[in-house]
Tab-separated table of C-alpha atoms in Angstrom:
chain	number	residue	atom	x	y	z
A	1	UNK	CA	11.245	235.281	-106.368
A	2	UNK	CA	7.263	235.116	-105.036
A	3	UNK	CA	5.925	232.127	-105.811
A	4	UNK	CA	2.186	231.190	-105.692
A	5	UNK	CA	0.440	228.222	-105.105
A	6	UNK	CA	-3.175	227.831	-105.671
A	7	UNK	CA	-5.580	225.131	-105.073
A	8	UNK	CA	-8.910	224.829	-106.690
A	9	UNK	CA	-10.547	222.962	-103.385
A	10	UNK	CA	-12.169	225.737	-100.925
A	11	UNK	CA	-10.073	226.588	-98.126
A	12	UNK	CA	-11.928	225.525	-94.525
A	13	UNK	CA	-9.147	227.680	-92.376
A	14	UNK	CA	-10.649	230.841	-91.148
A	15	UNK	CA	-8.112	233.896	-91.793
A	16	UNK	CA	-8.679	237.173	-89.859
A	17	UNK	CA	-8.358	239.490	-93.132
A	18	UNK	CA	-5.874	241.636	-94.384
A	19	UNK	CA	-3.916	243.768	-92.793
A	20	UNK	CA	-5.297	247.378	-92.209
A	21	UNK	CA	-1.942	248.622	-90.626
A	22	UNK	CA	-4.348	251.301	-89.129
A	23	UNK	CA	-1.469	252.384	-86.961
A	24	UNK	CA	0.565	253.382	-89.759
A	25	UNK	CA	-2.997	255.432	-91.502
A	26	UNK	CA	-3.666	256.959	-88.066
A	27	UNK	CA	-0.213	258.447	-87.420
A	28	UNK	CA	-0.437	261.834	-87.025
A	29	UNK	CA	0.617	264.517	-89.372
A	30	UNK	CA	4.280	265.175	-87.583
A	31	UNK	CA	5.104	261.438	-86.600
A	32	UNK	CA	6.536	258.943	-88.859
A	33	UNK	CA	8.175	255.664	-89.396
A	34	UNK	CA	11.850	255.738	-89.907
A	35	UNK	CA	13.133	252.826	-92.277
A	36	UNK	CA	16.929	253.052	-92.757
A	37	UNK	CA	18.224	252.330	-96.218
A	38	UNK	CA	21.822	251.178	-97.101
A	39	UNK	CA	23.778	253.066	-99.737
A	40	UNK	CA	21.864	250.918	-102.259
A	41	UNK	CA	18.313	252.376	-101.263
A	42	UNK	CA	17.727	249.071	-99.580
A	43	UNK	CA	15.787	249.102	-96.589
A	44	UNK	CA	17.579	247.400	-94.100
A	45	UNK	CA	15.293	247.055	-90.814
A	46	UNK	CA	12.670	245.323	-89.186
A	47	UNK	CA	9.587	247.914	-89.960
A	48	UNK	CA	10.475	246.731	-93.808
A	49	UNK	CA	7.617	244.032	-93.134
A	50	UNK	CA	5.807	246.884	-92.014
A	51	UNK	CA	6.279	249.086	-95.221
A	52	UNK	CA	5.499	246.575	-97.744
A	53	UNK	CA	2.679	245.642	-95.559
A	54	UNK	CA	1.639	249.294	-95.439
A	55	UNK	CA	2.132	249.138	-99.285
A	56	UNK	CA	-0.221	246.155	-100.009
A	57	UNK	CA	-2.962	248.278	-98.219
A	58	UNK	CA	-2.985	251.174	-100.622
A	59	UNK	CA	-4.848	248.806	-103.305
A	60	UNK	CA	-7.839	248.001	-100.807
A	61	UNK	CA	-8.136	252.351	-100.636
A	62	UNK	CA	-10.723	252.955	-103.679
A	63	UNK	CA	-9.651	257.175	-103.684
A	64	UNK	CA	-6.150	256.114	-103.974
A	65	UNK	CA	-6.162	253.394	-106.411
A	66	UNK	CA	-9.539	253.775	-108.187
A	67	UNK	CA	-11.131	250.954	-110.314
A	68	UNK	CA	-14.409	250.843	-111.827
A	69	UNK	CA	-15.529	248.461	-109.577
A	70	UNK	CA	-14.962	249.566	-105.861
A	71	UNK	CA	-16.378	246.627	-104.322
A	72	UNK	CA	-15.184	242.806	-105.475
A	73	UNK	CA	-18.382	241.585	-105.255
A	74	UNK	CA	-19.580	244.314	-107.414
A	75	UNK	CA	-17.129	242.931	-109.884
A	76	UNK	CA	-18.609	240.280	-112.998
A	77	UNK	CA	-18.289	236.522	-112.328
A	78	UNK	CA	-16.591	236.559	-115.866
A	79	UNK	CA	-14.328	238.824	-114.718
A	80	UNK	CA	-13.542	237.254	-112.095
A	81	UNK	CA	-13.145	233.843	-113.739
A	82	UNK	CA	-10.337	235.955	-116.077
A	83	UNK	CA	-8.438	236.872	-113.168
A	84	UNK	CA	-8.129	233.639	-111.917
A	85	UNK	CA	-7.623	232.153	-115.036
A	86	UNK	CA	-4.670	234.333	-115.494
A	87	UNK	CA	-3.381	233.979	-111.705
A	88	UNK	CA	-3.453	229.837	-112.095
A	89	UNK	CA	-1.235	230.684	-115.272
A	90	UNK	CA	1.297	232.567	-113.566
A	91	UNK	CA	1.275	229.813	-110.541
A	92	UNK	CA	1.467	226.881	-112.572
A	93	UNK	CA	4.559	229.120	-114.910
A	94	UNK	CA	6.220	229.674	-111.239
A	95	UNK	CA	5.713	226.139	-110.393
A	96	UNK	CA	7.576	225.101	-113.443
A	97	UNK	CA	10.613	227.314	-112.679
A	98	UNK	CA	10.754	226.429	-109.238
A	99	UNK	CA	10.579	222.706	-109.725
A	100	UNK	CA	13.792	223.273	-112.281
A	101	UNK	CA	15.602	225.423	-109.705
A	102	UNK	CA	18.495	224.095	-107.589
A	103	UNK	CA	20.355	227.203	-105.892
A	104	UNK	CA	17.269	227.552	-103.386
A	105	UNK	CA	18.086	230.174	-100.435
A	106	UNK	CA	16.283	229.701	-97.344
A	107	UNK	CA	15.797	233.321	-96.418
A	108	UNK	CA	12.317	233.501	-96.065
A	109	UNK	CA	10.593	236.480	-95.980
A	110	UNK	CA	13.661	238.322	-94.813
A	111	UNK	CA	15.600	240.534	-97.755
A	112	UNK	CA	18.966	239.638	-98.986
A	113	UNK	CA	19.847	243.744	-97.681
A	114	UNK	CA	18.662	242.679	-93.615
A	115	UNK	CA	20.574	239.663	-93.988
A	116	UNK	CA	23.493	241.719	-94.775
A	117	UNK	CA	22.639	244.929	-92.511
A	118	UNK	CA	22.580	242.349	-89.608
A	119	UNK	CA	26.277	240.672	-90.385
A	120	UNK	CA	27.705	243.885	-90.699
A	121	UNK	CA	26.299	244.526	-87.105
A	122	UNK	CA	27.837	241.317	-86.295
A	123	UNK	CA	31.132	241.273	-87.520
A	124	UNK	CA	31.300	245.009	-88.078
A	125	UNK	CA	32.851	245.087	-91.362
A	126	UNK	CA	31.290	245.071	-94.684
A	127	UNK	CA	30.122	241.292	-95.975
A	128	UNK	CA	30.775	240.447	-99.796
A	129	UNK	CA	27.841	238.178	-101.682
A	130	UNK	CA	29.965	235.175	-101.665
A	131	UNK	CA	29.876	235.391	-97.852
A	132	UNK	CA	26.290	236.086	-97.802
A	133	UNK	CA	25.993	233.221	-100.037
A	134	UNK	CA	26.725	230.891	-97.331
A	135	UNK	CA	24.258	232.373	-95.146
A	136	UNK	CA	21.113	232.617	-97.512
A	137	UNK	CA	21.382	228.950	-98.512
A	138	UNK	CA	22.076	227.152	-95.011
A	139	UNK	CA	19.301	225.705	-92.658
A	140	UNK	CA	18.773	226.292	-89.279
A	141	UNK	CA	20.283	222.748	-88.607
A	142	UNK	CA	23.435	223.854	-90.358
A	143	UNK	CA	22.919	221.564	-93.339
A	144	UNK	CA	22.740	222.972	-97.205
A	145	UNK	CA	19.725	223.357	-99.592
A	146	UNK	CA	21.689	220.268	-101.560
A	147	UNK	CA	24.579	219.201	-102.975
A	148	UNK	CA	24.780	221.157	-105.746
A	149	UNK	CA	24.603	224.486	-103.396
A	150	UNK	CA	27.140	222.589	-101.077
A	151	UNK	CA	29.506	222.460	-103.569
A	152	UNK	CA	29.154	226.260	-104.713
A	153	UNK	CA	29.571	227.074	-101.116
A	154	UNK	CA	32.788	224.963	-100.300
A	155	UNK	CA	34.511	226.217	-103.478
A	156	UNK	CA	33.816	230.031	-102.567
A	157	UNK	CA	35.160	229.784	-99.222
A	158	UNK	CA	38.013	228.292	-100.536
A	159	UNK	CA	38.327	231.477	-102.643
A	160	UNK	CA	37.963	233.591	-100.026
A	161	UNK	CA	40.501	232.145	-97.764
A	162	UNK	CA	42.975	234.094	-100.206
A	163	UNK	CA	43.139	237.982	-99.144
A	164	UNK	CA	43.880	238.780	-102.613
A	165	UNK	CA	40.178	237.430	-103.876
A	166	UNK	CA	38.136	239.382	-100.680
A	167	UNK	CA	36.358	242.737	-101.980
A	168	UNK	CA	38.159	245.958	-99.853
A	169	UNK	CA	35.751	247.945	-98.778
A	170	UNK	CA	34.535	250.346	-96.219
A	171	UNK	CA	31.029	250.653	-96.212
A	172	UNK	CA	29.197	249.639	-93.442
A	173	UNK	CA	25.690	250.589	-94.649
A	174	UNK	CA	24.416	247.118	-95.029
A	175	UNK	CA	25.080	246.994	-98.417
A	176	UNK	CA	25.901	244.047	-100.066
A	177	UNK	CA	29.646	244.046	-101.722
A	178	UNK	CA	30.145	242.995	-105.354
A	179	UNK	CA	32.467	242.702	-108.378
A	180	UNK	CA	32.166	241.547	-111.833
A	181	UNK	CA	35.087	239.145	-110.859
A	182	UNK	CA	34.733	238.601	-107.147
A	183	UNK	CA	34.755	235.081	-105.664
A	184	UNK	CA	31.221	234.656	-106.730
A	185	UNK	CA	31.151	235.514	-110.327
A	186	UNK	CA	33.840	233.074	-110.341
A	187	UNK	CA	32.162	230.807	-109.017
A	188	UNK	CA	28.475	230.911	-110.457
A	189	UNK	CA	29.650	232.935	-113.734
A	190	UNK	CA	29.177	236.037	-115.202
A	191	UNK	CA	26.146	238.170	-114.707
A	192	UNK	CA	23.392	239.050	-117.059
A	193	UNK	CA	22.126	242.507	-118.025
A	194	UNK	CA	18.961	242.664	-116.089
A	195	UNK	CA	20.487	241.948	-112.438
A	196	UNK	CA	23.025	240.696	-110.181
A	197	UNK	CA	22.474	237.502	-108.458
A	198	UNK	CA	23.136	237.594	-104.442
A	199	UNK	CA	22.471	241.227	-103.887
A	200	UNK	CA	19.037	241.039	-103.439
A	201	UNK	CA	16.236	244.014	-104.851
A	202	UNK	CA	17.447	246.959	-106.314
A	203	UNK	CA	20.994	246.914	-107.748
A	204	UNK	CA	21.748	246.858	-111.455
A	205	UNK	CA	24.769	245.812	-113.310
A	206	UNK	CA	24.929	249.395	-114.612
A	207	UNK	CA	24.974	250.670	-111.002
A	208	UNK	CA	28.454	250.969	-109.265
A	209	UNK	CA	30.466	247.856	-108.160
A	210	UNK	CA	32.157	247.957	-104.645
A	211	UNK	CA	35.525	248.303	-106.676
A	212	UNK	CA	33.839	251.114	-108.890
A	213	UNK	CA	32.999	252.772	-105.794
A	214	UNK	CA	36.005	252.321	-103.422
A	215	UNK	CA	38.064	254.434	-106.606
A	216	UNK	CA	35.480	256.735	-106.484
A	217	UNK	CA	35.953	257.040	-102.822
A	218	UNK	CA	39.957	257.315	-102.867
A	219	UNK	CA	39.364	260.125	-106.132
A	220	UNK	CA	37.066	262.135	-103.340
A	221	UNK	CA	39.597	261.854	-100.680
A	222	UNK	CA	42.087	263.023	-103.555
A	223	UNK	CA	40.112	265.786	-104.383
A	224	UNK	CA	39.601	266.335	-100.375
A	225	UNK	CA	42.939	266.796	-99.458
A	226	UNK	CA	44.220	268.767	-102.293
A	227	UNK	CA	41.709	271.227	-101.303
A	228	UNK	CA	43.033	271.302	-97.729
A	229	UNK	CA	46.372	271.151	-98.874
A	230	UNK	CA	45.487	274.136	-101.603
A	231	UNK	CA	43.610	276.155	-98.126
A	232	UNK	CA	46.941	275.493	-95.794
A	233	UNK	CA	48.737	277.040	-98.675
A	234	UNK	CA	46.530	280.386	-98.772
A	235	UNK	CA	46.877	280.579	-95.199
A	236	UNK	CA	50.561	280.518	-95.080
A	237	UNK	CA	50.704	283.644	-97.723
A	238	UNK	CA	48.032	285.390	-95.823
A	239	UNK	CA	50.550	284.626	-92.666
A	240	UNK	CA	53.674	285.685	-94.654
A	241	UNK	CA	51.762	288.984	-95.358
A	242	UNK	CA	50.992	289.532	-92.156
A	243	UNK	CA	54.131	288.834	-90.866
A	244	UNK	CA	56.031	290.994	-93.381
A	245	UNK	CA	53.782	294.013	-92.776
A	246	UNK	CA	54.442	293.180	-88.841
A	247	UNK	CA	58.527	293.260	-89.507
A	248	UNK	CA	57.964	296.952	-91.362
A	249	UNK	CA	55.647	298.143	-88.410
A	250	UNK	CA	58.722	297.127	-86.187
A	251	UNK	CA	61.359	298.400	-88.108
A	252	UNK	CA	59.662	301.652	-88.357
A	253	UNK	CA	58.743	301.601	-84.308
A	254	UNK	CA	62.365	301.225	-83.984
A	255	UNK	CA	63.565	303.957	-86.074
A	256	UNK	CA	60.952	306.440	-83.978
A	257	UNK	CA	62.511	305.096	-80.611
A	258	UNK	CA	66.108	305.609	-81.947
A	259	UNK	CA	64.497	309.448	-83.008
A	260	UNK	CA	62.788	310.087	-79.704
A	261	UNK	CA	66.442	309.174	-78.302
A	262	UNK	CA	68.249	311.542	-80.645
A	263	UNK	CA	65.241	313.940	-79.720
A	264	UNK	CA	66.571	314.059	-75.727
A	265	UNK	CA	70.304	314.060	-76.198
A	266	UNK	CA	69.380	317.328	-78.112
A	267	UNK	CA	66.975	318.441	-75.650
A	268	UNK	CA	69.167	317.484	-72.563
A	269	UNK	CA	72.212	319.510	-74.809
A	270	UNK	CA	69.849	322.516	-75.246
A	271	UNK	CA	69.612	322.410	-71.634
A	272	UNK	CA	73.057	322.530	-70.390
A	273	UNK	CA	73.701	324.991	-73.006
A	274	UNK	CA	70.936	327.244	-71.361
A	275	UNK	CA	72.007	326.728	-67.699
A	276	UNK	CA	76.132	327.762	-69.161
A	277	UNK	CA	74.343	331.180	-70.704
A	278	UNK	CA	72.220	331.410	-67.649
A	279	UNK	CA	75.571	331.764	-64.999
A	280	UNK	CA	77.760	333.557	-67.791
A	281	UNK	CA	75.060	336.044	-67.548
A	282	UNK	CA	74.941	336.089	-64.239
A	283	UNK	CA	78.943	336.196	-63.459
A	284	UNK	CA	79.072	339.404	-66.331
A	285	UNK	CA	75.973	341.169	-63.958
A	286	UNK	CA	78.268	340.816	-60.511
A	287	UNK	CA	81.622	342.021	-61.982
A	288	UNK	CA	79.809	344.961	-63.205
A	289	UNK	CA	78.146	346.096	-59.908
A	290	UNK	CA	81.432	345.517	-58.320
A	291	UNK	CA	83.995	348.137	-60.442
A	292	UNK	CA	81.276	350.182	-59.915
């Protein structure tokens, strides 16, 4: 949640200005800035600072965001006076809530998702929002926000000690595992329509749960190997085929060498039977010329 704070007494510090993030205008036409996103379109690296800062510019750029009045000093003291008016009503409505809050994470400017990106890159499996819980709400000292967050945190990781109550899943995206009755909707309750509580920006109760999309996942791989399965098949007929139309190529290259045998027994009997005419022939020619 962004809070604001305003105080009516003039500030003496001297600030350098906004952020032009010129770098990021200047790049040239076939460079850009790669920001990774998890599989819940949270970005998940270090140049996010850099894209939301890139983002706040946009508003000080009159031909992308036009107003009436392109300079502020252009703009009406009444107006002016309206807009503050209305930004000490949000701060003070801010203050309220924050003053009544007691689950306070100390995660700074740093988004639930990077939190999460960086212990998967740690432990190098996917982390569940009851062990991200821990995390988000412990100081640098290794002491808790307060007692009350203490005792959410012991009672989770004595939920999670049991295998049966950890999320299964395989995605090591950065994003942030969840359940409607994982270890910390049993711990902090059920959630309400708008969001879910420890995942950070972006995710929706009407988006897919980690359990919603690990079936999902083993219905793909279903699908996945029937289709191999159903491919292995089609080869093995194609083979069979093949193979079948091989066996009659054979057979039939078998019956022409058992032919071409038959074909010079005949030839080898024409033979001798011509060489036996040949000397009868021969023997009937002397015994003439002889009782002559």
């Amino acid at each position: 949640m962004l809070l604001l704070f305003f105080s009516c007494q003039p500030s003496v510090c001297v600030t350098h200005g906004p952020s032009k993030y010129l770098e990021v205008w200047d790049l040239p036409n076939d460079q850009g800035i790669e920001l990774p996103l998890n599989s819940m379109h949270q970005p998940v690296d270090e140049g996010v600072r850099t894209f939301t800062g890139f983002l706040g510019t946009i508003v000080w750029k009159p031909h992308i965001c036009p107003i009436k009045y392109l300079d502020w000093r252009d703009m009406p003291a009444e107006l002016k006076e309206e807009c503050w008016r209305l930004v000490e009503i949000e701060s003070e409505k801010n203050r309220d809530r924050h003053s009544k809050q007691e689950d306070l994470h100390t995660s700074g400017s740093c988004s639930f998702s990077m939190h999460a990106a960086k212990k998967v890159l740690t432990d190098g499996h996917p982390v569940e929002r009851a062990a991200l819980y821990s995390i988000l709400h412990t100081r640098k000292d290794g002491s808790t926000v307060n007692e009350v967050v203490k005792e959410k945190m012991d009672k989770m990781k004595e939920l999670l000690v049991e295998p049966s109550n950890q999320l299964q899943s395989n995605n090591t995206s950065g994003s942030i595992a969840w359940a409607p009755d994982d270890v910390f909707a049993k711990v902090m309750g059920k959630e309400r329509k708008s969001r879910i509580r420890g995942v950070g920006f972006g995710p929706s109760p009407s988006g897919r749960s980690s359990k919603s999309a690990i079936t999902n996942l083993q219905i793909q791989s279903s699908q996945s190997r029937d289709d191999k399965v159903a491919q292995l098949k089609a080869s093995l007929v194609e083979m069979q085929e093949k193979l079948s139309t091989f066996d009659k190529m054979k057979e039939r290259l078998s019956q022409f060498e058992e032919m071409e045998q038959r074909m010079a027994c005949m030839l080898q009997q024409v033979q001798q039977i011509t060489s036996q005419c040949s000397q009868v022939g021969i023997n009937d020619f002397d015994f003439g010329v002889s009782n002559g």
